[in-house]
Short mmCIF file of C-alpha atoms (C1' of nucleotides) in Angstrom, two decimals:
data_model
loop_
_atom_site.label_atom_id
_atom_site.label_comp_id
_atom_site.label_asym_id
_atom_site.label_seq_id
_atom_site.Cartn_x
_atom_site.Cartn_y
_atom_site.Cartn_z
CA MET E 7 -21.59 -4.19 -0.74
CA HIS E 8 -18.51 -5.22 -2.61
CA ASN E 9 -15.92 -7.12 -0.69
CA ALA E 10 -12.21 -7.42 -1.35
CA LYS E 11 -12.34 -11.18 -1.14
CA ASN E 12 -15.04 -11.44 -3.80
CA VAL E 13 -12.70 -9.78 -6.23
CA ALA E 14 -9.40 -11.19 -5.11
CA ALA E 15 -10.78 -14.71 -4.84
CA ASN E 16 -11.00 -14.84 -8.62
CA ILE E 17 -8.64 -17.70 -9.37
CA PHE E 18 -7.39 -15.95 -12.49
CA GLU E 19 -6.25 -12.87 -10.63
CA THR E 20 -4.60 -13.16 -7.23
CA ARG E 21 -2.50 -10.02 -7.24
CA PRO E 22 -3.26 -7.48 -4.52
CA LEU E 23 -6.40 -5.50 -5.22
CA TYR E 24 -4.61 -2.17 -5.35
CA LEU E 25 -2.30 -3.49 -8.08
CA GLN E 26 -5.24 -4.72 -10.10
CA VAL E 27 -6.86 -1.32 -9.74
CA HIS E 28 -3.54 0.32 -10.66
CA GLY E 29 -3.46 -1.71 -13.86
CA ARG E 30 -6.99 -0.71 -14.80
CA LEU E 31 -6.29 2.96 -14.19
CA LEU E 32 -3.05 2.67 -16.15
CA GLY E 33 -5.17 1.38 -19.02
CA PHE E 34 -7.21 4.58 -18.96
CA LEU E 35 -3.96 6.50 -19.39
CA THR E 36 -2.40 4.39 -22.12
CA ASP E 37 -5.59 4.22 -24.21
CA ALA E 38 -6.12 7.95 -23.67
CA THR E 39 -9.52 7.57 -22.01
CA TRP E 40 -7.99 10.07 -19.63
CA LYS E 41 -5.94 12.67 -21.48
CA PRO E 42 -2.97 14.71 -20.26
CA GLY E 43 -4.06 17.66 -18.13
CA GLN E 44 -7.54 16.28 -17.59
CA MET E 45 -9.05 16.05 -14.10
CA ILE E 46 -10.17 12.55 -13.21
CA PRO E 47 -13.04 11.58 -10.86
CA ASN E 48 -12.42 11.94 -7.15
CA GLU E 49 -11.20 9.03 -5.09
CA ILE E 50 -14.59 8.37 -3.44
CA GLU E 51 -16.30 8.00 -6.79
CA LEU E 52 -13.50 5.86 -8.24
CA ALA E 53 -13.57 3.60 -5.19
CA ARG E 54 -17.31 3.12 -5.60
CA ASP E 55 -16.98 2.46 -9.34
CA PHE E 56 -14.33 -0.20 -8.79
CA GLY E 57 -15.99 -1.69 -5.69
CA VAL E 58 -12.98 -1.17 -3.45
CA SER E 59 -12.46 0.86 -0.30
CA VAL E 60 -11.20 4.42 -0.50
CA GLY E 61 -7.94 3.35 1.13
CA THR E 62 -7.26 0.80 -1.58
CA MET E 63 -8.09 3.29 -4.31
CA ARG E 64 -5.80 5.83 -2.64
CA LYS E 65 -2.95 3.32 -2.73
CA ALA E 66 -3.47 2.71 -6.45
CA LEU E 67 -3.66 6.45 -7.13
CA GLN E 68 -0.56 7.06 -5.03
CA THR E 69 1.38 4.49 -7.02
CA LEU E 70 0.47 6.27 -10.26
CA THR E 71 1.43 9.57 -8.65
CA ASP E 72 4.81 8.14 -7.62
CA GLN E 73 5.30 7.08 -11.24
CA GLY E 74 4.73 10.66 -12.29
CA LEU E 75 1.58 9.80 -14.25
CA LEU E 76 -0.91 11.60 -12.04
CA VAL E 77 -0.70 14.84 -10.11
CA ARG E 78 -2.80 15.23 -6.98
CA ARG E 79 -3.52 18.62 -5.46
CA GLN E 80 -5.18 18.96 -2.08
CA GLY E 81 -8.39 20.94 -2.43
CA ARG E 82 -8.36 20.76 -6.25
CA GLY E 83 -8.39 17.20 -7.52
CA THR E 84 -6.39 14.58 -9.36
CA PHE E 85 -5.06 15.32 -12.84
CA VAL E 86 -3.35 13.36 -15.58
CA ALA E 87 0.26 14.54 -15.80
CA GLN E 88 1.36 16.38 -18.89
CA ALA E 89 3.31 13.96 -21.06
CA GLN E 90 6.74 13.69 -19.57
CA ALA E 91 9.28 15.42 -21.73
CA LEU E 92 10.92 12.96 -24.08
CA ASP E 93 14.10 14.91 -23.60
CA ALA E 94 14.21 15.01 -19.82
CA ALA E 95 17.57 13.50 -20.64
CA PRO E 96 20.03 14.35 -21.95
CA LEU E 97 19.17 18.02 -22.13
CA ASP E 98 18.19 18.48 -18.48
CA ASN E 99 21.16 16.47 -17.32
CA VAL E 100 23.71 18.79 -18.85
CA ARG E 101 24.56 21.30 -16.14
CA ASN E 102 26.71 24.35 -15.82
CA ALA E 103 29.30 24.87 -13.10
CA ARG E 104 26.55 25.87 -10.65
CA ASP E 105 24.69 22.62 -11.42
CA GLU E 106 21.83 24.39 -13.21
CA PRO E 107 20.35 23.01 -16.44
CA LEU E 108 21.60 24.84 -19.51
CA GLN E 109 19.34 26.98 -21.67
CA TRP E 110 19.66 25.62 -25.18
CA GLN E 111 19.20 27.62 -28.36
CA LEU E 112 18.21 25.78 -31.51
CA GLN E 113 20.99 26.40 -34.00
CA SER E 114 19.72 24.31 -36.88
CA SER E 115 17.09 21.65 -37.42
CA GLN E 116 16.35 19.17 -40.14
CA LEU E 117 13.46 16.73 -40.48
CA ASP E 118 13.02 13.93 -42.96
CA ALA E 119 10.91 10.80 -43.25
CA ALA E 120 12.14 7.51 -44.61
CA VAL E 121 11.94 3.75 -44.34
CA ALA E 122 13.78 2.70 -41.19
CA THR E 123 17.21 1.15 -41.47
CA ASP E 124 17.79 -2.27 -39.94
CA HIS E 125 19.45 -0.61 -36.97
CA GLU E 126 16.50 1.68 -36.42
CA LEU E 127 14.04 -1.18 -36.88
CA SER E 128 15.65 -3.18 -34.11
CA ALA E 129 16.08 -0.21 -31.75
CA LEU E 130 12.46 0.87 -32.13
CA GLU E 131 11.13 -2.70 -32.45
CA LEU E 132 9.43 -1.96 -35.75
CA SER E 133 8.50 -4.33 -38.57
CA GLU E 134 10.29 -4.53 -41.90
CA GLY E 135 9.44 -1.57 -44.10
CA GLU E 136 7.98 0.69 -41.38
CA ARG E 137 8.77 4.35 -41.72
CA VAL E 138 10.39 6.75 -39.29
CA PHE E 139 10.98 10.44 -38.91
CA ARG E 140 14.56 11.55 -38.42
CA LEU E 141 15.05 14.79 -36.62
CA GLN E 142 18.55 16.20 -36.49
CA ARG E 143 19.29 19.39 -34.65
CA VAL E 144 22.21 21.35 -33.36
CA LEU E 145 21.79 23.10 -30.03
CA ARG E 146 23.97 25.69 -28.41
CA ASN E 147 24.23 27.24 -24.96
CA SER E 148 25.75 30.67 -25.25
CA ALA E 149 26.69 31.04 -21.59
CA THR E 150 29.06 28.07 -21.61
CA THR E 151 29.49 27.72 -25.42
CA SER E 152 28.57 24.07 -25.02
CA THR E 153 27.06 22.48 -28.11
CA MET E 154 25.05 19.34 -28.80
CA LEU E 155 24.23 17.40 -31.93
CA GLU E 156 20.98 15.49 -31.52
CA HIS E 157 19.83 12.74 -33.82
CA CYS E 158 16.31 11.53 -32.97
CA VAL E 159 14.47 8.73 -34.71
CA LEU E 160 10.71 8.56 -34.15
CA PRO E 161 8.28 5.91 -35.43
CA GLU E 162 6.01 7.47 -38.06
CA LYS E 163 2.88 5.73 -36.79
CA ARG E 164 3.27 7.37 -33.37
CA PHE E 165 3.92 10.82 -34.78
CA ALA E 166 1.55 10.79 -37.73
CA GLY E 167 1.57 14.13 -39.58
CA LEU E 168 4.77 15.33 -38.00
CA ASP E 169 6.26 16.24 -41.37
CA SER E 170 3.26 18.29 -42.47
CA ASP E 171 3.42 20.39 -39.31
CA SER E 172 5.69 23.26 -40.25
CA GLU E 173 6.42 24.09 -36.60
CA ALA E 174 7.24 20.55 -35.58
CA HIS E 175 10.89 20.37 -36.38
CA LYS E 176 11.59 23.56 -34.46
CA LEU E 177 10.07 22.31 -31.23
CA PRO E 178 12.10 20.60 -28.54
CA VAL E 179 11.41 16.89 -28.67
CA GLY E 180 9.77 17.10 -25.26
CA GLN E 181 7.06 19.39 -26.60
CA LEU E 182 6.62 17.05 -29.52
CA GLY E 183 5.86 14.21 -27.13
CA ARG E 184 3.31 16.38 -25.37
CA ARG E 185 1.72 17.37 -28.67
CA TYR E 186 1.32 13.73 -29.64
CA GLY E 187 0.08 12.70 -26.19
CA ILE E 188 2.94 10.31 -25.55
CA LEU E 189 3.61 9.38 -21.93
CA VAL E 190 7.16 8.20 -21.35
CA GLY E 191 8.04 5.62 -18.73
CA PRO E 192 11.27 5.13 -16.82
CA GLY E 193 14.33 4.26 -18.81
CA ALA E 194 18.06 4.55 -19.11
CA GLU E 195 20.63 6.49 -21.01
CA HIS E 196 24.04 5.14 -21.89
CA VAL E 197 27.09 7.37 -21.93
CA GLU E 198 30.05 6.63 -24.18
CA MET E 199 33.18 8.34 -25.41
CA HIS E 200 33.29 9.53 -28.98
CA ILE E 201 35.93 11.11 -31.18
CA ALA E 202 34.54 13.80 -33.46
CA ASP E 203 34.74 13.15 -37.19
CA THR E 204 34.94 15.95 -39.74
CA ARG E 205 31.19 16.43 -40.07
CA GLU E 206 30.55 16.49 -36.32
CA ALA E 207 33.47 18.82 -35.80
CA ALA E 208 31.99 21.31 -38.26
CA LEU E 209 28.51 21.17 -36.75
CA LEU E 210 29.65 21.36 -33.13
CA ASP E 211 32.42 23.92 -33.53
CA VAL E 212 35.17 21.57 -32.35
CA THR E 213 38.25 20.16 -33.99
CA ARG E 214 38.20 16.80 -35.73
CA GLY E 215 39.61 14.26 -33.29
CA ASP E 216 38.27 16.05 -30.20
CA ALA E 217 36.54 13.95 -27.55
CA LEU E 218 32.76 14.21 -27.21
CA LEU E 219 30.25 12.67 -24.87
CA LYS E 220 27.97 10.30 -26.76
CA LEU E 221 24.55 9.84 -25.19
CA VAL E 222 22.38 6.97 -26.40
CA ARG E 223 18.80 6.49 -25.34
CA ILE E 224 15.73 4.52 -26.26
CA ALA E 225 12.64 6.10 -24.67
CA ARG E 226 9.65 3.85 -24.15
CA SER E 227 6.02 4.69 -23.56
CA LEU E 228 4.27 3.34 -20.48
CA ASP E 229 3.52 0.00 -22.11
CA GLY E 230 7.18 -0.52 -22.94
CA VAL E 231 6.96 0.24 -26.65
CA PRO E 232 9.90 2.30 -27.91
CA VAL E 233 8.84 5.78 -29.03
CA GLU E 234 12.19 7.46 -29.56
CA PHE E 235 15.69 6.37 -30.44
CA ARG E 236 18.19 9.12 -29.87
CA VAL E 237 21.90 9.52 -30.19
CA ALA E 238 23.38 12.82 -29.08
CA PHE E 239 26.93 14.12 -29.20
CA CYS E 240 27.80 16.71 -26.65
CA ASN E 241 30.68 19.09 -26.29
CA LEU E 242 30.90 20.17 -22.65
CA ARG E 243 32.62 23.52 -22.15
CA MET E 244 33.48 25.82 -19.27
CA GLY E 245 32.82 23.47 -16.42
CA SER E 246 29.66 21.92 -17.85
CA THR E 247 28.98 18.37 -16.71
CA TYR E 248 26.57 15.56 -17.38
CA LEU E 249 24.59 14.73 -14.22
CA ASN E 250 23.69 11.26 -12.97
CA ARG E 251 21.36 11.27 -10.00
CA ILE E 252 22.08 8.41 -7.62
CA ARG E 253 19.14 6.54 -6.09
CA MET M 8 -4.83 5.84 25.00
CA HIS M 9 -2.63 8.10 22.99
CA ASN M 10 -4.35 10.19 20.40
CA ALA M 11 -2.93 11.66 17.19
CA LYS M 12 -4.31 15.07 18.02
CA ASN M 13 -2.61 15.20 21.39
CA VAL M 14 0.71 14.84 19.67
CA ALA M 15 0.10 16.85 16.52
CA ALA M 16 -1.53 19.69 18.45
CA ASN M 17 1.85 20.60 19.89
CA ILE M 18 2.28 24.14 18.57
CA PHE M 19 5.99 23.57 18.01
CA GLU M 20 5.49 20.60 15.72
CA THR M 21 2.70 20.62 13.17
CA ARG M 22 4.19 18.30 10.59
CA PRO M 23 2.21 15.13 9.87
CA LEU M 24 2.62 12.54 12.58
CA TYR M 25 4.16 9.95 10.27
CA LEU M 26 6.88 12.43 9.29
CA GLN M 27 7.65 13.15 12.91
CA VAL M 28 7.88 9.44 13.56
CA HIS M 29 10.04 9.04 10.46
CA GLY M 30 12.44 11.64 11.81
CA ARG M 31 12.69 9.90 15.17
CA LEU M 32 13.35 6.53 13.56
CA LEU M 33 15.91 8.13 11.25
CA GLY M 34 17.66 9.34 14.38
CA PHE M 35 17.98 5.75 15.59
CA LEU M 36 19.74 4.95 12.33
CA THR M 37 22.08 7.93 12.21
CA ASP M 38 23.15 7.61 15.85
CA ALA M 39 23.58 3.85 15.38
CA THR M 40 21.07 2.92 18.09
CA TRP M 41 19.95 0.53 15.38
CA LYS M 42 22.91 -0.95 13.54
CA PRO M 43 23.13 -2.27 9.98
CA GLY M 44 21.72 -5.78 9.69
CA GLN M 45 19.93 -5.59 13.04
CA MET M 46 16.27 -6.53 13.36
CA ILE M 47 14.16 -3.75 14.84
CA PRO M 48 10.99 -4.15 16.94
CA ASN M 49 7.82 -5.10 15.11
CA GLU M 50 5.40 -2.45 13.94
CA ILE M 51 2.82 -3.13 16.69
CA GLU M 52 5.39 -2.57 19.41
CA LEU M 53 6.84 0.51 17.73
CA ALA M 54 3.36 1.98 17.28
CA ARG M 55 2.64 1.45 20.97
CA ASP M 56 6.01 2.93 22.00
CA PHE M 57 5.42 6.05 19.92
CA GLY M 58 1.74 6.35 20.80
CA VAL M 59 0.55 6.24 17.20
CA SER M 60 -1.63 3.84 15.29
CA VAL M 61 -0.14 0.92 13.44
CA GLY M 62 -1.13 2.50 10.12
CA THR M 63 0.84 5.64 10.89
CA MET M 64 3.85 3.63 12.01
CA ARG M 65 3.61 1.57 8.82
CA LYS M 66 3.71 4.75 6.75
CA ALA M 67 6.84 5.95 8.54
CA LEU M 68 8.49 2.53 8.14
CA GLN M 69 7.48 2.41 4.48
CA THR M 70 9.10 5.78 3.88
CA LEU M 71 12.36 4.53 5.38
CA THR M 72 12.06 1.38 3.28
CA ASP M 73 11.57 3.46 0.12
CA GLN M 74 14.73 5.34 1.05
CA GLY M 75 16.58 2.05 1.17
CA LEU M 76 17.33 2.35 4.87
CA LEU M 77 15.17 -0.49 6.12
CA VAL M 78 14.37 -3.86 4.61
CA ARG M 79 11.04 -5.47 5.49
CA ARG M 80 10.42 -9.18 4.96
CA GLN M 81 6.98 -10.66 5.37
CA GLY M 82 7.05 -13.35 8.02
CA ARG M 83 10.53 -12.38 9.23
CA GLY M 84 10.69 -8.80 10.41
CA THR M 85 12.15 -5.38 9.70
CA PHE M 86 15.90 -4.97 9.41
CA VAL M 87 18.31 -2.09 9.13
CA ALA M 88 19.77 -2.13 5.62
CA GLN M 89 23.42 -2.95 5.23
CA ALA M 90 25.28 0.30 4.64
CA GLN M 91 24.68 1.22 1.06
CA ALA M 92 27.80 0.69 -0.95
CA LEU M 93 29.77 3.91 -1.19
CA ASP M 94 30.66 2.81 -4.68
CA ALA M 95 27.22 2.00 -5.96
CA ALA M 96 28.39 4.48 -8.54
CA PRO M 97 30.50 4.61 -10.59
CA LEU M 98 31.42 0.94 -10.45
CA ASP M 99 27.91 -0.46 -10.79
CA ASN M 100 27.06 2.00 -13.52
CA VAL M 101 29.78 0.81 -15.84
CA ARG M 102 28.17 -1.85 -17.99
CA ASN M 103 29.27 -4.22 -20.71
CA ALA M 104 27.57 -4.55 -24.09
CA ARG M 105 24.85 -6.72 -22.51
CA ASP M 106 24.19 -4.01 -19.90
CA GLU M 107 25.58 -6.10 -17.04
CA PRO M 108 27.81 -4.55 -14.35
CA LEU M 109 31.48 -5.34 -14.87
CA GLN M 110 33.48 -7.51 -12.51
CA TRP M 111 36.44 -5.44 -11.42
CA GLN M 112 39.82 -6.80 -10.38
CA LEU M 113 41.98 -4.72 -8.09
CA GLN M 114 45.18 -4.04 -10.00
CA SER M 115 46.94 -1.83 -7.48
CA SER M 116 46.07 0.04 -4.34
CA GLN M 117 47.70 2.75 -2.31
CA LEU M 118 46.61 4.32 0.96
CA ASP M 119 48.01 7.34 2.72
CA ALA M 120 46.88 9.78 5.39
CA ALA M 121 47.54 13.49 5.33
CA VAL M 122 46.21 16.91 6.19
CA ALA M 123 43.49 17.78 3.70
CA THR M 124 44.23 20.22 0.90
CA ASP M 125 42.02 23.28 0.55
CA HIS M 126 40.18 21.58 -2.27
CA GLU M 127 39.52 18.49 -0.16
CA LEU M 128 38.52 20.62 2.81
CA SER M 129 35.82 22.37 0.85
CA ALA M 130 34.58 19.22 -0.90
CA LEU M 131 34.28 17.30 2.38
CA GLU M 132 33.23 20.35 4.40
CA LEU M 133 36.05 19.87 6.90
CA SER M 134 37.75 22.42 9.12
CA GLU M 135 41.25 23.78 8.57
CA GLY M 136 43.87 21.20 9.49
CA GLU M 137 41.61 18.14 9.51
CA ARG M 138 43.11 14.98 8.16
CA VAL M 139 41.96 12.66 5.41
CA PHE M 140 42.78 9.25 4.01
CA ARG M 141 43.55 9.10 0.32
CA LEU M 142 42.90 5.81 -1.36
CA GLN M 143 44.07 5.39 -4.90
CA ARG M 144 43.43 2.22 -6.83
CA VAL M 145 43.54 0.91 -10.33
CA LEU M 146 40.82 -1.52 -11.36
CA ARG M 147 40.59 -3.69 -14.41
CA ASN M 148 37.88 -5.77 -16.04
CA SER M 149 39.47 -8.53 -18.04
CA ALA M 150 36.42 -9.35 -20.16
CA THR M 151 36.27 -5.92 -21.74
CA THR M 152 39.80 -4.73 -20.87
CA SER M 153 38.20 -1.59 -19.42
CA THR M 154 40.23 0.12 -16.72
CA MET M 155 39.50 2.65 -14.01
CA LEU M 156 41.66 4.89 -11.87
CA GLU M 157 39.92 5.72 -8.61
CA HIS M 158 40.99 8.46 -6.27
CA CYS M 159 38.97 8.48 -3.04
CA VAL M 160 39.33 10.96 -0.22
CA LEU M 161 37.78 9.98 3.11
CA PRO M 162 37.61 12.09 6.29
CA GLU M 163 39.87 10.53 8.92
CA LYS M 164 37.39 11.06 11.75
CA ARG M 165 34.79 8.92 9.98
CA PHE M 166 37.22 6.14 9.14
CA ALA M 167 39.32 6.13 12.31
CA GLY M 168 41.96 3.40 12.21
CA LEU M 169 41.65 2.77 8.50
CA ASP M 170 45.41 3.00 8.02
CA SER M 171 46.21 0.49 10.74
CA ASP M 172 43.91 -2.09 9.16
CA SER M 173 46.15 -3.96 6.79
CA GLU M 174 43.22 -5.29 4.78
CA ALA M 175 41.50 -1.95 4.42
CA HIS M 176 43.13 -0.61 1.32
CA LYS M 177 42.43 -3.81 -0.58
CA LEU M 178 38.70 -3.72 0.03
CA PRO M 179 36.28 -2.12 -2.38
CA VAL M 180 35.20 1.21 -0.98
CA GLY M 181 31.65 -0.11 -0.60
CA GLN M 182 32.82 -2.74 1.87
CA LEU M 183 34.76 -0.06 3.71
CA GLY M 184 31.57 1.92 4.19
CA ARG M 185 29.87 -1.17 5.54
CA ARG M 186 32.78 -1.87 7.87
CA TYR M 187 32.57 1.63 9.30
CA GLY M 188 28.77 1.57 9.52
CA ILE M 189 28.25 4.47 7.17
CA LEU M 190 24.82 4.81 5.57
CA VAL M 191 24.91 6.79 2.36
CA GLY M 192 22.02 8.95 1.25
CA PRO M 193 20.93 9.89 -2.26
CA GLY M 194 23.35 11.94 -4.29
CA ALA M 195 24.67 12.74 -7.71
CA GLU M 196 27.66 11.99 -9.86
CA HIS M 197 28.98 14.36 -12.47
CA VAL M 198 30.42 13.09 -15.73
CA GLU M 199 33.07 15.05 -17.60
CA MET M 200 35.50 14.53 -20.43
CA HIS M 201 39.17 14.16 -19.63
CA ILE M 202 42.31 13.86 -21.69
CA ALA M 203 44.80 11.39 -20.23
CA ASP M 204 48.13 12.80 -19.06
CA THR M 205 51.30 10.73 -18.99
CA ARG M 206 50.76 9.32 -15.52
CA GLU M 207 47.15 8.33 -16.14
CA ALA M 208 48.05 6.84 -19.48
CA ALA M 209 50.60 4.58 -17.83
CA LEU M 210 48.27 3.46 -15.06
CA LEU M 211 45.27 2.86 -17.30
CA ASP M 212 47.05 1.30 -20.26
CA VAL M 213 46.05 4.02 -22.70
CA THR M 214 47.99 6.53 -24.77
CA ARG M 215 48.67 10.02 -23.48
CA GLY M 216 46.06 12.32 -25.07
CA ASP M 217 43.36 9.65 -25.17
CA ALA M 218 39.90 10.62 -23.98
CA LEU M 219 38.66 9.27 -20.65
CA LEU M 220 35.40 9.56 -18.78
CA LYS M 221 35.91 11.56 -15.58
CA LEU M 222 33.44 10.73 -12.82
CA VAL M 223 33.22 13.09 -9.86
CA ARG M 224 31.18 12.35 -6.79
CA ILE M 225 30.67 13.57 -3.26
CA ALA M 226 28.84 10.93 -1.22
CA ARG M 227 26.97 12.14 1.83
CA SER M 228 25.70 10.24 4.84
CA LEU M 229 22.03 10.40 5.75
CA ASP M 230 22.43 13.66 7.64
CA GLY M 231 24.00 15.31 4.59
CA VAL M 232 27.58 15.28 5.85
CA PRO M 233 30.09 14.40 3.11
CA VAL M 234 31.80 11.06 3.75
CA GLU M 235 33.61 10.51 0.48
CA PHE M 236 35.04 12.65 -2.26
CA ARG M 237 35.92 10.64 -5.30
CA VAL M 238 37.30 11.34 -8.71
CA ALA M 239 37.54 8.40 -11.09
CA PHE M 240 38.94 8.17 -14.60
CA CYS M 241 37.52 5.45 -16.74
CA ASN M 242 38.57 3.93 -20.00
CA LEU M 243 35.56 2.21 -21.57
CA ARG M 244 36.48 -0.55 -23.99
CA MET M 245 34.65 -3.08 -26.16
CA GLY M 246 31.18 -1.60 -25.99
CA SER M 247 31.27 -0.72 -22.32
CA THR M 248 29.06 2.21 -21.34
CA TYR M 249 28.28 4.34 -18.34
CA LEU M 250 24.62 3.96 -17.33
CA ASN M 251 22.29 6.73 -16.22
CA ARG M 252 18.93 5.49 -15.01
CA ILE M 253 16.14 7.90 -15.85
CA ARG M 254 13.47 8.53 -13.24
"C1'" DA Q 20 1.51 -22.85 16.09
"C1'" DA Q 21 3.17 -18.35 16.77
"C1'" DG Q 22 4.87 -14.15 15.02
"C1'" DT Q 23 5.86 -11.17 11.28
"C1'" DG Q 24 4.75 -7.87 7.60
"C1'" DG Q 25 1.07 -7.15 3.67
"C1'" DT Q 26 -3.59 -6.04 2.39
"C1'" DC Q 27 -8.11 -4.20 2.99
"C1'" DT Q 28 -11.85 -1.97 5.10
"C1'" DA Q 29 -14.74 1.83 7.28
"C1'" DG Q 30 -15.00 6.00 8.92
"C1'" DA Q 31 -13.33 10.29 11.28
"C1'" DC Q 32 -11.21 14.72 11.00
"C1'" DC Q 33 -7.99 18.18 8.88
"C1'" DA Q 34 -6.05 21.46 5.29
"C1'" DC Q 35 -6.52 23.53 1.07
"C1'" DG Q 36 -8.81 25.86 -2.98
"C1'" DG Q 37 -12.40 27.83 -5.42
"C1'" DA Q 38 -17.33 29.57 -5.99
"C1'" DC W 6 -19.58 27.20 1.81
"C1'" DC W 7 -18.56 22.76 -0.33
"C1'" DG W 8 -15.61 19.46 -2.53
"C1'" DT W 9 -11.07 17.93 -2.85
"C1'" DG W 10 -7.06 15.25 -1.32
"C1'" DG W 11 -4.13 14.35 3.17
"C1'" DT W 12 -3.82 12.24 7.65
"C1'" DC W 13 -5.02 9.08 11.26
"C1'" DT W 14 -7.26 5.49 13.57
"C1'" DA W 15 -8.93 0.65 14.75
"C1'" DG W 16 -9.31 -3.67 13.61
"C1'" DA W 17 -9.88 -7.69 10.46
"C1'" DC W 18 -7.82 -11.12 7.68
"C1'" DC W 19 -4.09 -12.99 4.60
"C1'" DA W 20 0.65 -14.74 3.30
"C1'" DC W 21 4.94 -15.88 4.65
"C1'" DT W 22 8.76 -17.62 7.82
"C1'" DT W 23 10.46 -20.13 11.49
"C1'" DA W 24 10.44 -23.34 15.07
#
DNA sequence: AAGTGGTCTAGACCACGGA
DNA sequence: CCGTGGTCTAGACCACTTA
């Protein structure tokens, strides 16, 4: 029978067994051996395959579940999570006066592909000359009359064929991520103040010189590679707020 | 020997054992049987006292650790966390261009006690006629020249004697929480836009009509009772941003 | 050396969901 | 009914801290 010490005693790998297992399982997710929505083998079988006890395998699986990468259902099985929405923020974090997420209607949308600018290259950690898709859309919530101008930059190699998909530019970015099988890891969004210029004022139905919330985010896939660079300008109306969950 | 089934079979309490234990331990924290910084009994002893296995006790302790309420150190013991800073946000979430928290200098500070207004009553869930402390301070970060106007409202019953402590109004609110043994649970902060009026402009060194970030927060203790109602106005300068951690 | 939390195992039983 | 994940136990050994 396998023994924990036989594995852990490897001088090249002294991390706890469950972390080593976690890393191997994570590999199955990042290289798409296991695809979103798919059911994976049960914990007994996995434990046997990896030569660890069920308890250790459970701990590795639980860690992945805590990270939102797996979903476990008693009586059913363990499933790969659907790709986390690329736009969990900022869209979900804009709330109405009752602290409910707003329902956004797509007002306009525009997609083009081009060689990345220096700024985009550095944000997305691309090499000189790599191409990106730029997706610009205006969203509106009729209940509060809040509006948002989104400017997303996506690496072409991750979203190959995006421009030939006629539906693509109409979809919320979150569904795009799902369609391209991209799993997004934890990250951060930075909030700034911004004064609307003439163009933004026209698109967002505000007056030039009005104050907007500027939301900047670089989303990274599980392995830390940037998959989306987004800047959004938001006009909060009628008690709408931007939510920051603490802890 | 105690047996899990003997306990869990109680028809009035069918939750998992480790959750029941978690609740009991949480009680020791909320009623200050265990005080911040104090070392608590080791897991073997606790397991024996509660009549559960060490594994179950570990799971309960781990849950409290995940919540930030206990700190466990291999070889040393398990300790009650210092009261979480009441001002973990917004102060820690304001970052400079290198994404480091700003160092704030207290510019001015003013403390008074009064009967709560209706608005304060409802925010802090107090009864008619209850009294509150109001703590207003202006903070400044010299490196970025960012400024913040903080307006904190604290229930008098939770901070008894605050006004007779001559040092109190100079301390950051986080240290106040620690001094009064208040453990803060998870929460949320809402970000809004705000246009500076004359008074705010003078205090924050901006021009009347300038846009400010308005940060609104109700902090609650572990049992969900509000312990702080804060509204802060922030002037972000020289690349400073307000950080929202995702997931 | 003694005491602490951290890891790992092996196996039992329970609760849930679907055939 | 069977297979799944969820809970619980008992005990071993390891790694770290302090005296």
